[in-house]
Amino acid sequence: MTPTVVFDTFGNVAVETNNVVPAAYALALVVMGFTAISYGKMVGVIPSAGSAYTYVRESMHPSLGFLVGWTSLIDYLLLPMVNALILRSYMEALFPDIPGWVWVVAFTAGVTGIIYLTMRGTSNVNMILLIFSIVVMAVFVVMVIVQLGQGAGAGTVASVQPFFHPEVEFGAVLAGATIVCFSFIGFDAVTMYAEEAKNPKTMPRAILLTVLVGGAIFLVAAYFTQLRFPVHEAFPPEAIADSTLPEIGSQVGGIVLQSVLTAAGFAATLASWLASHASVARMLLVMGRNGVLPKRFFGYISPRTHTPAFTVVLVGIVSLAAIAFTLDQIVDYINYGALIAFTFVNISVIAWFAVRQGRRRTPRDVINYIVMPAIGMALTGLLWVNLDDHALIVGLIWTGLGLVYLVFLTRGFRRPVVSFDENQPVTGFNKIVEPGPRSQI
């Protein structure tokens, strides 16, 4: 979860919601809250890496778990590309005379090269960059409060306008919430460390706190930004399509704040890119080693660098697609995979507790293991069906390919499905790699 992403997508969400971005974040926070509670329940009984894939596999069926894991791959594969796209938009704002593709190629080559040579964890660096980003965001909020007191924007620091006004429609807020749930992607990464937790009982609390703290940061930033920019017409169309962060910084604090805010976004995005690139490269390696993907290519480890050279380069090639896309186009594709995973985690709670264990006889059990996950499932499903039509079509095609591949792997469901947990140890590799977390909060 990268805090500054709230500024990147602000213009796009303002257009979708008719200028009530905080309302979209509040709705998304409610949805993610229910889902976080379901993650907490499942990690408590299945303290294993693998997240949604593992929970669905264990609570329902291995084949369904495979399809959920396969669908989530679209999220993993596209996250590095999104980071490349965001950095491209930053550099285009600062250096408009240089073509955007130059930055995509340069940064992709640099990140791919770093991961190719070493995949050691970046958690300490991520923490430093996170603190830097939050400090800059706090300075931004203070500057906005001062400007609001001087009559800029809405001219007040206390208003319901960012959440509601007469022209707001619930459908528009729902569409905005579908976009901003992208900001929350990463909280589920906490479950990847369930096996290393000193006290597994802390895991549910850690997952929920990650969502609540991250959501609070998003809400505060979105609220004051919305007061400062009551209408989306304050931003040029090209900024809305890519990233409004540089434009927000420029209008609030001139070139100085634009540079500092862009630096904060740059640092957080680069850290996220390094972590996500390494993470998906490792997941593809594990899938190759276990025979889920062709082993000769995906299971290869360079004897010189001790890294999965082919998968690292493959992820870099996918990242180059940032040359041809905008942020608002890619967000929905990522949300497709994430929302599928979130929906099935909620279903897993019902399947594991209410069905398998029969915990549905008391009112408390009914609320905990049927009603709450059902609400979470309905809410995430509601966001899923509100995705862009193109994202739904592409996502369903990807899922369909996964189903065809599953039939091939199992020889028509006559063989068991192979496991491919992301953090599953790989002989000769796990001693060297310390993968950084996808989540920064």
XYZ file of C-alpha atoms in Angstrom:
441
model
C 0.000 0.000 0.000
C 1.611 3.232 -1.180
C 0.190 6.307 0.654
C 0.853 8.786 -2.154
C -1.282 6.813 -4.620
C -4.257 8.830 -3.338
C -2.855 11.812 -5.250
C -2.080 9.787 -8.374
C -5.682 8.654 -8.897
C -7.394 11.708 -7.382
C -8.346 13.373 -10.670
C -9.703 10.186 -12.220
C -11.783 9.381 -9.131
C -13.049 12.980 -8.912
C -14.385 12.661 -12.452
C -16.066 9.317 -11.710
C -17.642 10.406 -8.408
C -18.589 13.967 -9.353
C -16.063 15.368 -6.900
C -16.579 13.278 -3.752
C -13.330 11.319 -3.671
C -13.367 10.890 0.160
C -16.801 9.230 -0.105
C -15.330 6.659 -2.487
C -12.487 5.963 -0.051
C -14.922 5.665 2.869
C -16.992 3.084 0.966
C -13.894 1.181 -0.123
C -12.641 1.195 3.480
C -15.894 -0.422 4.650
C -15.585 -3.115 1.978
C -11.923 -3.754 2.760
C -12.713 -3.788 6.485
C -15.136 -6.701 6.141
C -12.667 -8.502 3.888
C -9.798 -7.882 6.319
C -11.856 -9.476 9.093
C -12.380 -12.536 6.866
C -8.635 -12.702 6.134
C -8.020 -12.583 9.877
C -10.378 -15.481 10.522
C -8.787 -17.637 7.835
C -5.180 -16.898 8.786
C -6.078 -17.904 12.325
C -7.005 -21.450 11.250
C -4.697 -21.798 8.225
C -1.430 -20.038 9.234
C 0.220 -20.717 5.901
C 1.555 -18.571 3.088
C -0.499 -18.478 -0.078
C -3.281 -16.168 1.035
C -6.551 -16.423 -0.952
C -5.273 -19.306 -3.076
C -4.478 -21.402 -0.001
C -7.731 -20.574 1.808
C -9.903 -21.497 -1.181
C -7.873 -24.645 -1.834
C -8.212 -25.851 1.758
C -11.781 -24.758 2.462
C -13.434 -25.617 -0.844
C -11.500 -27.400 -3.595
C -7.913 -27.462 -4.948
C -9.072 -26.769 -8.517
C -11.057 -23.704 -7.441
C -8.062 -22.578 -5.392
C -5.890 -22.877 -8.502
C -8.277 -20.684 -10.491
C -8.331 -18.046 -7.747
C -4.523 -18.118 -7.621
C -4.313 -17.922 -11.419
C -6.707 -14.967 -11.513
C -4.659 -13.192 -8.833
C -1.624 -13.469 -11.107
C -3.034 -10.665 -13.255
C -2.760 -8.442 -10.177
C 0.848 -9.525 -9.512
C 1.965 -9.214 -13.129
C 0.539 -5.751 -13.690
C 1.620 -4.078 -10.433
C 5.224 -3.497 -11.629
C 3.820 -2.028 -14.845
C 1.611 0.368 -12.864
C 4.647 1.566 -10.928
C 6.468 2.157 -14.215
C 3.482 4.088 -15.506
C 3.267 6.301 -12.399
C 6.983 7.128 -12.529
C 6.617 7.949 -16.223
C 3.859 10.457 -15.404
C 6.023 12.094 -12.715
C 8.954 12.553 -15.065
C 6.754 13.804 -17.904
C 5.408 16.503 -15.578
C 8.917 17.594 -14.578
C 10.530 17.170 -18.023
C 7.745 17.622 -20.613
C 10.163 17.804 -23.544
C 11.437 14.244 -23.053
C 9.222 11.449 -24.502
C 7.546 9.284 -21.855
C 8.795 6.020 -23.339
C 12.374 7.036 -22.527
C 11.579 7.030 -18.807
C 9.725 3.719 -18.985
C 12.647 2.017 -20.710
C 15.245 3.587 -18.404
C 13.482 2.807 -15.132
C 12.421 -0.671 -16.223
C 15.980 -1.488 -17.214
C 17.273 -0.185 -13.880
C 14.748 -2.050 -11.698
C 15.064 -5.242 -13.730
C 18.841 -5.025 -13.478
C 18.750 -4.603 -9.706
C 16.382 -7.549 -9.222
C 18.377 -9.601 -11.727
C 21.558 -9.131 -9.692
C 20.061 -9.440 -6.210
C 16.640 -10.122 -4.719
C 17.411 -9.269 -1.118
C 14.610 -7.723 0.891
C 13.850 -4.018 0.852
C 11.756 -3.830 4.042
C 14.133 -1.436 5.869
C 14.390 0.820 2.824
C 10.611 0.655 2.411
C 10.135 1.835 6.003
C 12.432 4.823 5.499
C 10.690 5.767 2.253
C 7.284 5.284 3.887
C 8.115 7.638 6.747
C 9.453 10.203 4.266
C 6.233 9.970 2.227
C 3.954 10.384 5.246
C 5.942 13.384 6.534
C 5.617 15.070 3.131
C 1.882 14.291 3.072
C 1.529 15.855 6.544
C 3.289 19.012 5.328
C 0.947 19.052 2.328
C -2.136 18.854 4.590
C -0.854 21.724 6.760
C -0.275 23.872 3.664
C -3.767 23.109 2.385
C -5.320 24.005 5.766
C -3.525 27.377 5.685
C -4.711 28.031 2.119
C -8.293 27.049 2.956
C -8.206 29.542 5.829
C -7.150 32.197 3.302
C -10.164 31.441 1.097
C -8.695 29.011 -1.428
C -10.787 26.111 -2.725
C -13.871 25.513 -0.555
C -12.663 28.186 1.861
C -13.251 26.058 4.949
C -11.673 23.090 6.719
C -15.004 21.643 7.893
C -17.533 20.635 5.247
C -19.665 17.674 4.146
C -19.119 18.612 0.493
C -16.274 16.126 -0.001
C -18.675 13.339 1.018
C -22.032 14.540 -0.250
C -23.707 17.230 -2.321
C -27.022 17.308 -4.239
C -25.509 16.145 -7.545
C -23.935 12.986 -6.076
C -25.304 9.584 -7.114
C -24.562 6.368 -5.255
C -23.684 4.607 -8.508
C -20.976 7.186 -9.150
C -19.542 6.746 -5.646
C -19.600 2.984 -6.171
C -17.679 3.402 -9.429
C -15.139 5.548 -7.597
C -14.822 2.987 -4.799
C -14.085 0.347 -7.433
C -11.138 2.452 -8.602
C -9.743 3.370 -5.177
C -9.818 -0.197 -3.861
C -6.624 -0.368 -5.940
C -5.061 1.808 -3.221
C -5.685 -0.904 -0.610
C -4.132 -3.739 -2.600
C -1.236 -5.075 -0.552
C -2.839 -5.394 2.892
C -3.338 -9.113 2.244
C 0.444 -9.501 2.002
C 0.484 -9.639 5.815
C -0.852 -13.198 5.524
C 2.296 -14.218 3.649
C 4.210 -13.996 6.925
C 1.810 -16.103 9.004
C 4.373 -18.894 9.378
C 7.002 -16.478 10.759
C 4.725 -14.746 13.303
C 5.979 -15.162 16.887
C 2.356 -15.198 18.034
C -0.179 -16.196 15.332
C -2.953 -14.547 17.357
C -1.560 -11.147 16.362
C -2.159 -11.803 12.647
C -5.879 -10.911 12.472
C -5.202 -7.676 14.365
C -2.253 -6.844 12.107
C -4.332 -7.332 8.960
C -7.217 -5.187 10.212
C -4.905 -2.442 11.513
C -3.120 -2.326 8.168
C -6.426 -1.612 6.440
C -7.629 0.886 9.050
C -4.373 2.859 9.263
C -3.932 2.888 5.503
C -7.588 3.864 5.025
C -7.251 6.702 7.548
C -4.241 8.100 5.650
C -6.156 7.906 2.364
C -9.276 9.525 3.862
C -7.441 12.464 5.440
C -5.400 13.142 2.301
C -8.441 12.821 0.017
C -10.612 15.027 2.276
C -8.252 18.000 2.329
C -7.333 17.590 -1.338
C -11.037 17.613 -2.242
C -11.580 20.803 -0.206
C -8.632 22.441 -1.959
C -9.836 21.274 -5.403
C -13.665 21.172 -5.203
C -14.029 20.420 -8.928
C -11.974 18.185 -11.199
C -11.816 20.888 -13.861
C -8.868 22.250 -11.890
C -6.728 19.562 -13.513
C -5.798 19.205 -17.199
C -7.180 16.075 -18.944
C -3.733 14.533 -19.446
C -3.031 14.712 -15.702
C -6.365 13.045 -14.913
C -5.566 10.176 -17.284
C -2.098 9.518 -15.848
C -1.383 11.050 -12.432
C -2.586 14.262 -10.799
C 0.109 14.188 -8.092
C 2.545 16.606 -9.821
C -0.310 18.966 -10.707
C -1.639 18.936 -7.128
C 1.818 19.715 -5.775
C 2.332 22.519 -8.274
C -0.983 24.267 -7.551
C -0.646 23.995 -3.761
C 3.031 24.869 -3.329
C 4.546 25.771 -6.667
C 7.623 24.108 -8.078
C 9.068 23.450 -4.609
C 6.137 21.390 -3.291
C 5.677 19.804 -6.698
C 9.261 18.593 -6.565
C 9.056 17.417 -2.939
C 5.665 15.713 -3.344
C 6.815 14.107 -6.569
C 9.983 12.943 -4.785
C 7.845 11.368 -2.050
C 5.649 9.671 -4.624
C 8.713 8.664 -6.606
C 10.388 7.099 -3.558
C 7.281 5.202 -2.469
C 6.524 4.029 -6.012
C 10.092 2.897 -6.655
C 10.124 0.902 -3.409
C 6.795 -0.651 -4.338
C 8.131 -1.487 -7.807
C 11.201 -3.247 -6.448
C 9.102 -5.278 -4.006
C 6.364 -6.199 -6.491
C 8.855 -7.080 -9.259
C 10.786 -9.399 -6.948
C 7.579 -10.877 -5.567
C 6.024 -11.848 -8.893
C 9.364 -13.123 -10.238
C 9.629 -15.406 -7.229
C 6.020 -16.575 -7.540
C 6.623 -17.516 -11.182
C 9.801 -19.327 -10.109
C 7.912 -21.395 -7.520
C 5.242 -22.235 -10.087
C 7.976 -23.330 -12.493
C 9.801 -25.394 -9.879
C 6.560 -27.183 -8.968
C 5.598 -27.907 -12.557
C 2.636 -25.525 -12.677
C 4.468 -23.608 -15.431
C 7.148 -24.970 -17.819
C 10.071 -25.779 -15.541
C 12.893 -25.245 -18.048
C 12.044 -21.553 -18.394
C 10.243 -20.507 -15.198
C 12.227 -22.744 -12.847
C 15.633 -21.574 -14.054
C 18.033 -19.927 -11.599
C 21.162 -18.206 -12.872
C 24.269 -19.934 -11.463
C 26.070 -16.585 -11.470
C 23.545 -14.287 -9.771
C 21.459 -16.963 -7.984
C 18.283 -15.207 -9.146
C 15.444 -16.441 -11.411
C 16.896 -14.628 -14.401
C 14.231 -15.554 -16.966
C 11.233 -14.632 -14.798
C 12.866 -11.367 -13.720
C 13.395 -10.382 -17.362
C 9.865 -11.518 -18.286
C 8.343 -9.236 -15.637
C 10.525 -6.421 -16.968
C 9.201 -6.996 -20.491
C 5.615 -6.833 -19.199
C 6.479 -3.578 -17.400
C 7.477 -2.011 -20.723
C 3.796 -2.035 -21.691
C 3.538 1.094 -19.515
C 4.630 2.944 -22.660
C 1.225 2.384 -24.244
C -1.231 2.679 -21.326
C -2.550 5.232 -18.857
C -3.146 4.694 -15.138
C -6.945 4.766 -15.351
C -6.843 2.003 -17.986
C -4.682 -0.375 -15.932
C -6.227 0.105 -12.480
C -9.372 -1.842 -13.368
C -7.383 -4.789 -14.718
C -5.520 -5.077 -11.421
C -8.707 -4.658 -9.422
C -10.271 -7.562 -11.324
C -7.787 -10.056 -9.900
C -7.733 -8.511 -6.433
C -11.519 -8.352 -6.067
C -11.875 -11.979 -7.180
C -9.416 -12.972 -4.437
C -11.177 -10.811 -1.830
C -14.591 -12.229 -2.746
C -13.419 -15.821 -2.413
C -11.710 -15.184 0.929
C -15.102 -14.128 2.280
C -16.669 -17.248 0.785
C -13.894 -19.339 2.349
C -14.960 -18.215 5.840
C -18.467 -19.542 5.234
C -17.166 -22.753 3.661
C -14.614 -23.482 6.408
C -16.495 -22.496 9.565
C -20.214 -22.711 8.747
C -20.117 -25.672 6.348
C -17.087 -27.798 7.216
C -17.127 -27.218 10.973
C -20.867 -26.744 11.370
C -20.467 -23.498 13.315
C -23.889 -22.090 12.453
C -26.028 -23.128 15.423
C -25.695 -20.055 17.656
C -26.546 -16.425 16.816
C -22.924 -15.466 17.409
C -21.655 -18.095 14.964
C -24.251 -17.078 12.385
C -23.116 -13.437 12.603
C -19.370 -14.219 12.614
C -19.246 -16.993 10.036
C -22.197 -16.320 7.755
C -23.568 -12.782 7.983
C -20.296 -10.806 8.130
C -18.460 -12.727 5.380
C -21.647 -12.666 3.283
C -21.708 -8.866 3.573
C -18.031 -8.745 2.638
C -18.662 -11.066 -0.303
C -21.630 -8.998 -1.512
C -19.737 -5.715 -1.222
C -16.618 -6.942 -3.036
C -18.831 -8.586 -5.649
C -20.650 -5.280 -6.096
C -17.354 -3.529 -6.779
C -16.296 -6.317 -9.133
C -19.368 -6.031 -11.362
C -18.833 -2.262 -11.544
C -15.438 -2.641 -13.163
C -14.859 -1.220 -16.609
C -16.345 -3.455 -19.334
C -12.978 -3.890 -21.035
C -11.389 -4.981 -17.753
C -14.166 -7.500 -17.176
C -13.775 -8.928 -20.677
C -9.984 -9.199 -20.465
C -10.186 -10.556 -16.919
C -12.744 -13.210 -17.849
C -10.590 -14.228 -20.818
C -7.612 -14.577 -18.448
C -9.694 -16.700 -16.074
C -10.891 -18.778 -19.026
C -7.293 -19.414 -20.068
C -6.597 -20.514 -16.506
C -9.462 -22.984 -16.679
C -8.154 -24.418 -19.962
C -4.666 -24.666 -18.477
C -6.078 -26.366 -15.361
C -7.727 -29.006 -17.542
C -4.381 -29.553 -19.276
C -2.422 -29.762 -15.997
C -4.806 -32.248 -14.421
C -5.303 -34.268 -17.622
C -8.999 -33.561 -17.550
C -9.166 -33.430 -13.723
C -7.745 -36.950 -13.426
C -4.620 -35.728 -11.585
C -4.335 -33.568 -8.448
C -3.595 -29.865 -8.720
C -0.031 -28.864 -7.861
C 0.510 -26.375 -5.026
C 2.310 -23.078 -5.677
C 2.422 -20.964 -2.523
C 4.418 -17.777 -3.143
C 6.542 -18.182 -0.016
C 7.018 -21.913 -0.403
C 10.722 -22.748 0.098
C 12.666 -23.489 -3.062
C 15.833 -25.570 -2.652
C 18.957 -23.530 -3.288
C 17.016 -20.310 -3.547
C 15.210 -19.608 -0.280
C 18.518 -19.319 1.599
C 19.526 -16.389 -0.561
C 16.272 -14.561 -1.144
C 14.580 -12.417 1.433
C 11.635 -11.088 -0.575
C 10.421 -7.646 0.396
C 6.763 -7.224 1.351
C 4.263 -5.924 -1.184
C 2.713 -3.811 1.539
C 4.467 -0.695 2.794
C 2.021 0.106 5.585
